[in-house]
Structures are given as structure tokens and as C-alpha cells.
PDB file of C-alpha atoms in Angstrom:
ATOM      1  CA  UNK A   1      -0.183   0.592  -0.203  1.00  0.00           C
ATOM      2  CA  UNK A   2       1.180   3.805  -0.867  1.00  0.00           C
ATOM      3  CA  UNK A   3       1.832   5.656   2.598  1.00  0.00           C
ATOM      4  CA  UNK A   4       0.343   8.043   1.507  1.00  0.00           C
ATOM      5  CA  UNK A   5      -1.830   7.213  -0.512  1.00  0.00           C
ATOM      6  CA  UNK A   6      -4.086   9.144   1.519  1.00  0.00           C
ATOM      7  CA  UNK A   7      -2.364  12.368   0.366  1.00  0.00           C
ATOM      8  CA  UNK A   8      -3.274  11.215  -2.845  1.00  0.00           C
ATOM      9  CA  UNK A   9      -7.178  10.467  -3.119  1.00  0.00           C
ATOM     10  CA  UNK A  10      -7.349  13.718  -2.487  1.00  0.00           C
ATOM     11  CA  UNK A  11      -9.008  14.252  -5.634  1.00  0.00           C
ATOM     12  CA  UNK A  12      -9.811  11.386  -8.043  1.00  0.00           C
ATOM     13  CA  UNK A  13     -11.556  12.954 -11.634  1.00  0.00           C
ATOM     14  CA  UNK A  14     -12.761   9.663 -13.033  1.00  0.00           C
ATOM     15  CA  UNK A  15     -13.717  10.104 -17.137  1.00  0.00           C
ATOM     16  CA  UNK A  16     -17.544   9.932 -19.030  1.00  0.00           C
ATOM     17  CA  UNK A  17     -17.034  10.002 -22.522  1.00  0.00           C
ATOM     18  CA  UNK A  18     -19.708  12.486 -22.480  1.00  0.00           C
ATOM     19  CA  UNK A  19     -16.443  15.357 -21.994  1.00  0.00           C
ATOM     20  CA  UNK A  20     -18.146  18.291 -24.436  1.00  0.00           C
ATOM     21  CA  UNK A  21     -17.509  19.235 -28.182  1.00  0.00           C
ATOM     22  CA  UNK A  22     -14.665  19.358 -30.060  1.00  0.00           C
ATOM     23  CA  UNK A  23     -12.480  17.496 -27.152  1.00  0.00           C
ATOM     24  CA  UNK A  24     -11.565  14.174 -26.064  1.00  0.00           C
ATOM     25  CA  UNK A  25     -11.727  11.668 -22.890  1.00  0.00           C
ATOM     26  CA  UNK A  26      -7.577  12.398 -22.970  1.00  0.00           C
ATOM     27  CA  UNK A  27      -7.805  15.485 -23.780  1.00  0.00           C
ATOM     28  CA  UNK A  28      -9.912  16.117 -20.379  1.00  0.00           C
ATOM     29  CA  UNK A  29      -7.949  13.814 -18.822  1.00  0.00           C
ATOM     30  CA  UNK A  30      -4.671  15.930 -19.775  1.00  0.00           C
ATOM     31  CA  UNK A  31      -5.742  19.685 -18.719  1.00  0.00           C
ATOM     32  CA  UNK A  32      -6.448  17.814 -16.062  1.00  0.00           C
ATOM     33  CA  UNK A  33      -2.882  16.082 -14.667  1.00  0.00           C
ATOM     34  CA  UNK A  34      -1.274  19.540 -15.579  1.00  0.00           C
ATOM     35  CA  UNK A  35      -3.948  21.073 -12.606  1.00  0.00           C
ATOM     36  CA  UNK A  36      -2.470  18.593 -11.123  1.00  0.00           C
ATOM     37  CA  UNK A  37      -5.307  16.231 -10.266  1.00  0.00           C
ATOM     38  CA  UNK A  38      -4.605  13.238  -8.431  1.00  0.00           C
ATOM     39  CA  UNK A  39      -5.663  10.526  -9.643  1.00  0.00           C
ATOM     40  CA  UNK A  40      -7.609   9.979 -12.650  1.00  0.00           C
ATOM     41  CA  UNK A  41     -10.479   7.325 -12.588  1.00  0.00           C
ATOM     42  CA  UNK A  42     -11.176   5.264 -16.054  1.00  0.00           C
ATOM     43  CA  UNK A  43     -14.403   4.741 -16.247  1.00  0.00           C
ATOM     44  CA  UNK A  44     -16.067   3.637 -19.249  1.00  0.00           C
ATOM     45  CA  UNK A  45     -19.469   1.807 -18.239  1.00  0.00           C
ATOM     46  CA  UNK A  46     -20.161  -1.421 -21.590  1.00  0.00           C
ATOM     47  CA  UNK A  47     -17.694  -0.444 -23.255  1.00  0.00           C
ATOM     48  CA  UNK A  48     -15.903  -4.230 -24.502  1.00  0.00           C
ATOM     49  CA  UNK A  49     -12.589  -4.428 -23.435  1.00  0.00           C
ATOM     50  CA  UNK A  50     -10.378  -4.103 -26.970  1.00  0.00           C
ATOM     51  CA  UNK A  51     -11.561  -0.741 -26.517  1.00  0.00           C
ATOM     52  CA  UNK A  52     -11.358  -0.277 -22.739  1.00  0.00           C
ATOM     53  CA  UNK A  53      -8.171  -0.884 -22.775  1.00  0.00           C
ATOM     54  CA  UNK A  54      -6.493   1.316 -25.394  1.00  0.00           C
ATOM     55  CA  UNK A  55      -8.433   4.657 -23.769  1.00  0.00           C
ATOM     56  CA  UNK A  56      -6.593   3.000 -20.751  1.00  0.00           C
ATOM     57  CA  UNK A  57      -3.355   2.869 -21.894  1.00  0.00           C
ATOM     58  CA  UNK A  58      -3.526   6.307 -22.991  1.00  0.00           C
ATOM     59  CA  UNK A  59      -4.525   7.060 -20.367  1.00  0.00           C
ATOM     60  CA  UNK A  60      -1.280   5.656 -18.433  1.00  0.00           C
ATOM     61  CA  UNK A  61       1.183   6.973 -20.459  1.00  0.00           C
ATOM     62  CA  UNK A  62      -0.486   9.944 -19.710  1.00  0.00           C
ATOM     63  CA  UNK A  63      -0.896   9.715 -15.930  1.00  0.00           C
ATOM     64  CA  UNK A  64       2.805   8.269 -15.386  1.00  0.00           C
ATOM     65  CA  UNK A  65       4.656  11.405 -17.097  1.00  0.00           C
ATOM     66  CA  UNK A  66       2.947  13.265 -14.380  1.00  0.00           C
ATOM     67  CA  UNK A  67       3.342  11.034 -11.742  1.00  0.00           C
ATOM     68  CA  UNK A  68      -0.308  11.173 -10.901  1.00  0.00           C
ATOM     69  CA  UNK A  69      -2.714   7.494 -10.255  1.00  0.00           C
ATOM     70  CA  UNK A  70      -4.331   5.636 -13.059  1.00  0.00           C
ATOM     71  CA  UNK A  71      -7.594   3.416 -11.598  1.00  0.00           C
ATOM     72  CA  UNK A  72      -9.870   1.256 -13.891  1.00  0.00           C
ATOM     73  CA  UNK A  73     -13.709   1.661 -12.702  1.00  0.00           C
ATOM     74  CA  UNK A  74     -14.633  -1.914 -12.587  1.00  0.00           C
ATOM     75  CA  UNK A  75     -12.747  -4.078 -14.800  1.00  0.00           C
ATOM     76  CA  UNK A  76      -9.695  -5.193 -13.156  1.00  0.00           C
ATOM     77  CA  UNK A  77      -8.184  -7.379 -15.916  1.00  0.00           C
ATOM     78  CA  UNK A  78      -8.211  -4.285 -17.983  1.00  0.00           C
ATOM     79  CA  UNK A  79      -6.925  -1.960 -15.106  1.00  0.00           C
ATOM     80  CA  UNK A  80      -3.945  -5.442 -14.815  1.00  0.00           C
ATOM     81  CA  UNK A  81      -3.595  -5.753 -18.869  1.00  0.00           C
ATOM     82  CA  UNK A  82      -2.131  -2.345 -18.943  1.00  0.00           C
ATOM     83  CA  UNK A  83      -0.478  -2.525 -15.976  1.00  0.00           C
ATOM     84  CA  UNK A  84      -2.754   0.102 -14.495  1.00  0.00           C
ATOM     85  CA  UNK A  85      -1.956   1.447 -10.792  1.00  0.00           C
ATOM     86  CA  UNK A  86      -5.506   0.008  -8.868  1.00  0.00           C
ATOM     87  CA  UNK A  87      -9.303  -0.410 -10.000  1.00  0.00           C
ATOM     88  CA  UNK A  88     -12.742   0.206  -7.926  1.00  0.00           C
ATOM     89  CA  UNK A  89     -15.060  -2.480  -8.481  1.00  0.00           C
ATOM     90  CA  UNK A  90     -18.667  -2.626  -7.208  1.00  0.00           C
ATOM     91  CA  UNK A  91     -20.478  -4.767  -5.342  1.00  0.00           C
ATOM     92  CA  UNK A  92     -20.779  -7.060  -8.326  1.00  0.00           C
ATOM     93  CA  UNK A  93     -18.083  -6.935  -9.033  1.00  0.00           C
ATOM     94  CA  UNK A  94     -14.367  -9.039  -8.394  1.00  0.00           C
ATOM     95  CA  UNK A  95     -13.823  -9.335  -4.761  1.00  0.00           C
ATOM     96  CA  UNK A  96     -11.975  -7.316  -3.294  1.00  0.00           C
ATOM     97  CA  UNK A  97      -8.750 -10.339  -1.665  1.00  0.00           C
ATOM     98  CA  UNK A  98      -9.258 -12.610  -5.356  1.00  0.00           C
ATOM     99  CA  UNK A  99      -8.463  -8.958  -7.050  1.00  0.00           C
ATOM    100  CA  UNK A 100      -5.164  -8.853  -5.277  1.00  0.00           C
ATOM    101  CA  UNK A 101      -5.334 -12.629  -5.507  1.00  0.00           C
ATOM    102  CA  UNK A 102      -4.761 -12.422  -9.070  1.00  0.00           C
ATOM    103  CA  UNK A 103      -2.670  -8.716  -9.008  1.00  0.00           C
ATOM    104  CA  UNK A 104       0.798  -7.711  -8.247  1.00  0.00           C
ATOM    105  CA  UNK A 105       2.259  -5.990  -4.727  1.00  0.00           C
ATOM    106  CA  UNK A 106       1.062  -2.502  -4.755  1.00  0.00           C
ATOM    107  CA  UNK A 107      -2.031  -2.621  -7.122  1.00  0.00           C
ATOM    108  CA  UNK A 108      -4.954  -0.959  -5.167  1.00  0.00           C
ATOM    109  CA  UNK A 109      -7.994  -2.113  -5.008  1.00  0.00           C
ATOM    110  CA  UNK A 110     -10.999   0.912  -4.078  1.00  0.00           C
ATOM    111  CA  UNK A 111     -14.618  -0.520  -3.477  1.00  0.00           C
ATOM    112  CA  UNK A 112     -17.828   1.641  -3.740  1.00  0.00           C
ATOM    113  CA  UNK A 113     -19.632   1.530  -0.440  1.00  0.00           C
ATOM    114  CA  UNK A 114     -23.116   3.168   0.347  1.00  0.00           C
ATOM    115  CA  UNK A 115     -22.866   1.575   4.562  1.00  0.00           C
ATOM    116  CA  UNK A 116     -20.403   1.412   7.799  1.00  0.00           C
ATOM    117  CA  UNK A 117     -21.438  -2.566   7.082  1.00  0.00           C
ATOM    118  CA  UNK A 118     -19.969  -2.981   2.828  1.00  0.00           C
ATOM    119  CA  UNK A 119     -16.998  -0.996   4.026  1.00  0.00           C
ATOM    120  CA  UNK A 120     -16.161  -2.628   7.474  1.00  0.00           C
ATOM    121  CA  UNK A 121     -16.309  -5.804   4.971  1.00  0.00           C
ATOM    122  CA  UNK A 122     -14.577  -3.776   2.461  1.00  0.00           C
ATOM    123  CA  UNK A 123     -12.234  -3.253   4.994  1.00  0.00           C
ATOM    124  CA  UNK A 124     -11.307  -6.640   5.419  1.00  0.00           C
ATOM    125  CA  UNK A 125     -11.208  -8.197   2.951  1.00  0.00           C
ATOM    126  CA  UNK A 126      -7.786  -6.062   1.748  1.00  0.00           C
ATOM    127  CA  UNK A 127      -9.865  -2.670  -0.057  1.00  0.00           C
ATOM    128  CA  UNK A 128      -7.096   0.025   0.180  1.00  0.00           C
ATOM    129  CA  UNK A 129      -9.942   2.152   0.680  1.00  0.00           C
ATOM    130  CA  UNK A 130     -13.689   1.947  -0.115  1.00  0.00           C
ATOM    131  CA  UNK A 131     -15.788   5.378  -1.996  1.00  0.00           C
ATOM    132  CA  UNK A 132     -18.623   6.110  -0.133  1.00  0.00           C
ATOM    133  CA  UNK A 133     -22.140   7.506  -1.905  1.00  0.00           C
ATOM    134  CA  UNK A 134     -24.009   9.095  -3.929  1.00  0.00           C
ATOM    135  CA  UNK A 135     -23.240  12.229  -0.840  1.00  0.00           C
ATOM    136  CA  UNK A 136     -25.258  14.862  -3.733  1.00  0.00           C
ATOM    137  CA  UNK A 137     -28.221  14.327  -6.248  1.00  0.00           C
ATOM    138  CA  UNK A 138     -25.891  13.107  -9.549  1.00  0.00           C
ATOM    139  CA  UNK A 139     -27.338  12.420 -12.891  1.00  0.00           C
ATOM    140  CA  UNK A 140     -23.801  11.880 -13.644  1.00  0.00           C
ATOM    141  CA  UNK A 141     -24.118   8.318 -12.889  1.00  0.00           C
ATOM    142  CA  UNK A 142     -27.389   6.439 -13.723  1.00  0.00           C
ATOM    143  CA  UNK A 143     -27.608   3.824 -11.329  1.00  0.00           C
ATOM    144  CA  UNK A 144     -26.007   5.837  -8.476  1.00  0.00           C
ATOM    145  CA  UNK A 145     -28.579   5.608  -6.225  1.00  0.00           C
ATOM    146  CA  UNK A 146     -30.617   8.063  -4.075  1.00  0.00           C
ATOM    147  CA  UNK A 147     -27.608  10.202  -1.701  1.00  0.00           C
ATOM    148  CA  UNK A 148     -26.433   9.148   1.496  1.00  0.00           C
ATOM    149  CA  UNK A 149     -25.410  12.375   2.532  1.00  0.00           C
ATOM    150  CA  UNK A 150     -21.798  14.225   4.184  1.00  0.00           C
ATOM    151  CA  UNK A 151     -23.539  12.350   7.258  1.00  0.00           C
ATOM    152  CA  UNK A 152     -22.674   8.990   6.004  1.00  0.00           C
ATOM    153  CA  UNK A 153     -19.143   9.585   4.984  1.00  0.00           C
ATOM    154  CA  UNK A 154     -18.957  11.196   8.980  1.00  0.00           C
ATOM    155  CA  UNK A 155     -20.401   7.037  10.131  1.00  0.00           C
ATOM    156  CA  UNK A 156     -18.376   4.894   7.148  1.00  0.00           C
ATOM    157  CA  UNK A 157     -14.728   7.000   8.267  1.00  0.00           C
ATOM    158  CA  UNK A 158     -15.424   6.395  12.102  1.00  0.00           C
ATOM    159  CA  UNK A 159     -15.847   2.572  11.494  1.00  0.00           C
ATOM    160  CA  UNK A 160     -13.256   2.031   8.924  1.00  0.00           C
ATOM    161  CA  UNK A 161      -9.052   2.527   9.565  1.00  0.00           C
ATOM    162  CA  UNK A 162      -8.726   3.021   5.168  1.00  0.00           C
ATOM    163  CA  UNK A 163      -9.360   6.025   3.379  1.00  0.00           C
ATOM    164  CA  UNK A 164     -12.459   7.316   2.596  1.00  0.00           C
ATOM    165  CA  UNK A 165     -14.049   8.767  -0.386  1.00  0.00           C
ATOM    166  CA  UNK A 166     -16.591  10.882  -1.214  1.00  0.00           C
ATOM    167  CA  UNK A 167     -18.335  10.690  -4.574  1.00  0.00           C
ATOM    168  CA  UNK A 168     -21.639  11.834  -6.035  1.00  0.00           C
ATOM    169  CA  UNK A 169     -22.672  15.306  -7.284  1.00  0.00           C
ATOM    170  CA  UNK A 170     -20.074  17.062  -5.320  1.00  0.00           C
ATOM    171  CA  UNK A 171     -18.579  20.384  -7.562  1.00  0.00           C
ATOM    172  CA  UNK A 172     -16.156  23.061  -5.961  1.00  0.00           C
ATOM    173  CA  UNK A 173     -18.647  25.244  -4.279  1.00  0.00           C
ATOM    174  CA  UNK A 174     -20.711  21.701  -1.991  1.00  0.00           C
ATOM    175  CA  UNK A 175     -17.076  19.743  -1.599  1.00  0.00           C
ATOM    176  CA  UNK A 176     -15.246  20.841   2.317  1.00  0.00           C
ATOM    177  CA  UNK A 177     -17.978  19.389   4.351  1.00  0.00           C
ATOM    178  CA  UNK A 178     -17.805  16.079   2.778  1.00  0.00           C
ATOM    179  CA  UNK A 179     -13.607  16.274   3.821  1.00  0.00           C
ATOM    180  CA  UNK A 180     -14.881  17.856   6.768  1.00  0.00           C
ATOM    181  CA  UNK A 181     -16.787  15.050   7.612  1.00  0.00           C
ATOM    182  CA  UNK A 182     -13.892  13.389   8.010  1.00  0.00           C
ATOM    183  CA  UNK A 183     -12.912  12.349   3.597  1.00  0.00           C
ATOM    184  CA  UNK A 184     -10.104  12.222   2.716  1.00  0.00           C
ATOM    185  CA  UNK A 185     -10.955  12.957  -1.427  1.00  0.00           C
ATOM    186  CA  UNK A 186     -12.942  13.607  -3.311  1.00  0.00           C
ATOM    187  CA  UNK A 187     -14.336  12.357  -6.810  1.00  0.00           C
ATOM    188  CA  UNK A 188     -15.648  14.666  -9.650  1.00  0.00           C
ATOM    189  CA  UNK A 189     -17.319  13.200 -12.935  1.00  0.00           C
ATOM    190  CA  UNK A 190     -19.057  16.842 -14.286  1.00  0.00           C
ATOM    191  CA  UNK A 191     -17.330  19.334 -12.664  1.00  0.00           C
ATOM    192  CA  UNK A 192     -14.039  18.109 -14.443  1.00  0.00           C
ATOM    193  CA  UNK A 193     -15.164  16.472 -17.547  1.00  0.00           C
ATOM    194  CA  UNK A 194     -18.029  18.632 -18.578  1.00  0.00           C
ATOM    195  CA  UNK A 195     -15.614  21.534 -16.744  1.00  0.00           C
ATOM    196  CA  UNK A 196     -15.279  25.167 -19.737  1.00  0.00           C
ATOM    197  CA  UNK A 197     -11.705  24.707 -18.612  1.00  0.00           C
ATOM    198  CA  UNK A 198     -10.900  21.242 -17.128  1.00  0.00           C
ATOM    199  CA  UNK A 199      -7.413  23.225 -15.324  1.00  0.00           C
ATOM    200  CA  UNK A 200      -8.419  25.509 -13.640  1.00  0.00           C
ATOM    201  CA  UNK A 201     -11.447  23.372 -12.595  1.00  0.00           C
ATOM    202  CA  UNK A 202      -8.555  20.972 -11.064  1.00  0.00           C
ATOM    203  CA  UNK A 203      -6.296  23.763  -9.621  1.00  0.00           C
ATOM    204  CA  UNK A 204     -10.062  25.361  -7.781  1.00  0.00           C
ATOM    205  CA  UNK A 205     -10.756  22.224  -6.181  1.00  0.00           C
ATOM    206  CA  UNK A 206      -7.274  20.577  -5.094  1.00  0.00           C
ATOM    207  CA  UNK A 207      -7.386  24.273  -3.377  1.00  0.00           C
ATOM    208  CA  UNK A 208     -11.034  23.506  -1.606  1.00  0.00           C
TER     209      UNK A 208
END
């Protein structure tokens, strides 16, 4: 496990193909990295593995050059194939302990855990961090479910020893309460991917 993982997770930019006309995911991620984004998560729901691996390979070149982490959403196999830093899995994806069993030392696994019970189970199974959300209502993830609020972040953060990352509807203005509740960082989608100036958006989020 990376010693300063909590610091590296203070902002995770989660990709979205809907990132504005005339620009692609790699373009926006490159700008986000210029702004100092410490971690990127590639999210391509329902994309073929071949297509996802190609984008992941392109992003890995960018994140490695910037000294940032690259996580792959859901697909541990793709993450391992391209040599990403880790994967972020949901409750229906490959279990954490099995992911670590086939991954090399240092491979990071984050888990979506909406409740205290799920977060504790993820920690016991070897998760490196847990993602809690959606904190606020969001339309960036169709499968996000009901907002759980910053109170849930506080509850989970008090129940586990690994870093907690808040996700869901987080923007520059409403990020501070998530951190004050005990989160090590936040994960954002539209706040960066759809921003007019992704680089400036990242800088503003990091200042908050």
C-alpha cells in the first residue's frame, strides 16, 4: 500500500465520454493532470474490453508522466493488462480478496461501499480505500441511487481505518463539507470532465 495514499486520493477525476464537443477523454485528462490531479479513474460502462484497454493505455502514458495514479473502474482484468495502478470495483464486481490474489504487490483496489457494514467488509477483505456515495444527487451516474449525505461519510470514516473518498454530485462549492466529515478526498465527474477549463477546475478543487 502506498504510504501517502490518503494524500494521493484527495481528488480523483472520474472520466466520462460526455466531456463536451470537440474534445475527448484523453484531452480532458491531460488538462486535469496539468492542474495537478493526483488520481484518474477510467470509467467506460459497457465498453468492450479492447476499447477500454486502448483508452487506458493512452491515459496511463499521461498519468505516469504526471506522477498520478490511474484506476480502472470495474474491470480488474483491464487494469492488470495495461499495468494501471489499481482498480475501483462495485459490489457486483470481482471481490477485493480475489483481485489481490491475481494482482502484483502494490496494486490498489478501491471499493464502492454505501453503508458501514459494506465498508467494514471491504476493509476486512483487503480494500485500500472505500468510495462512499452518492453524497449529493447526481445525473452523472445513472446507477448511483439515492443521495446518502455527508453524514454517511462521517459514519463510515469513523468505522474504518482505510481512506474514505466521497463521490456523487460533488463540485467546487460543496466539496468542503465532505472533507470536514472525514473523507480523505473526493471523486468528481462533471465538475472536471464537463468544465469549460478542466485545468482550472482541478486547481480550484484542490484549493478547496
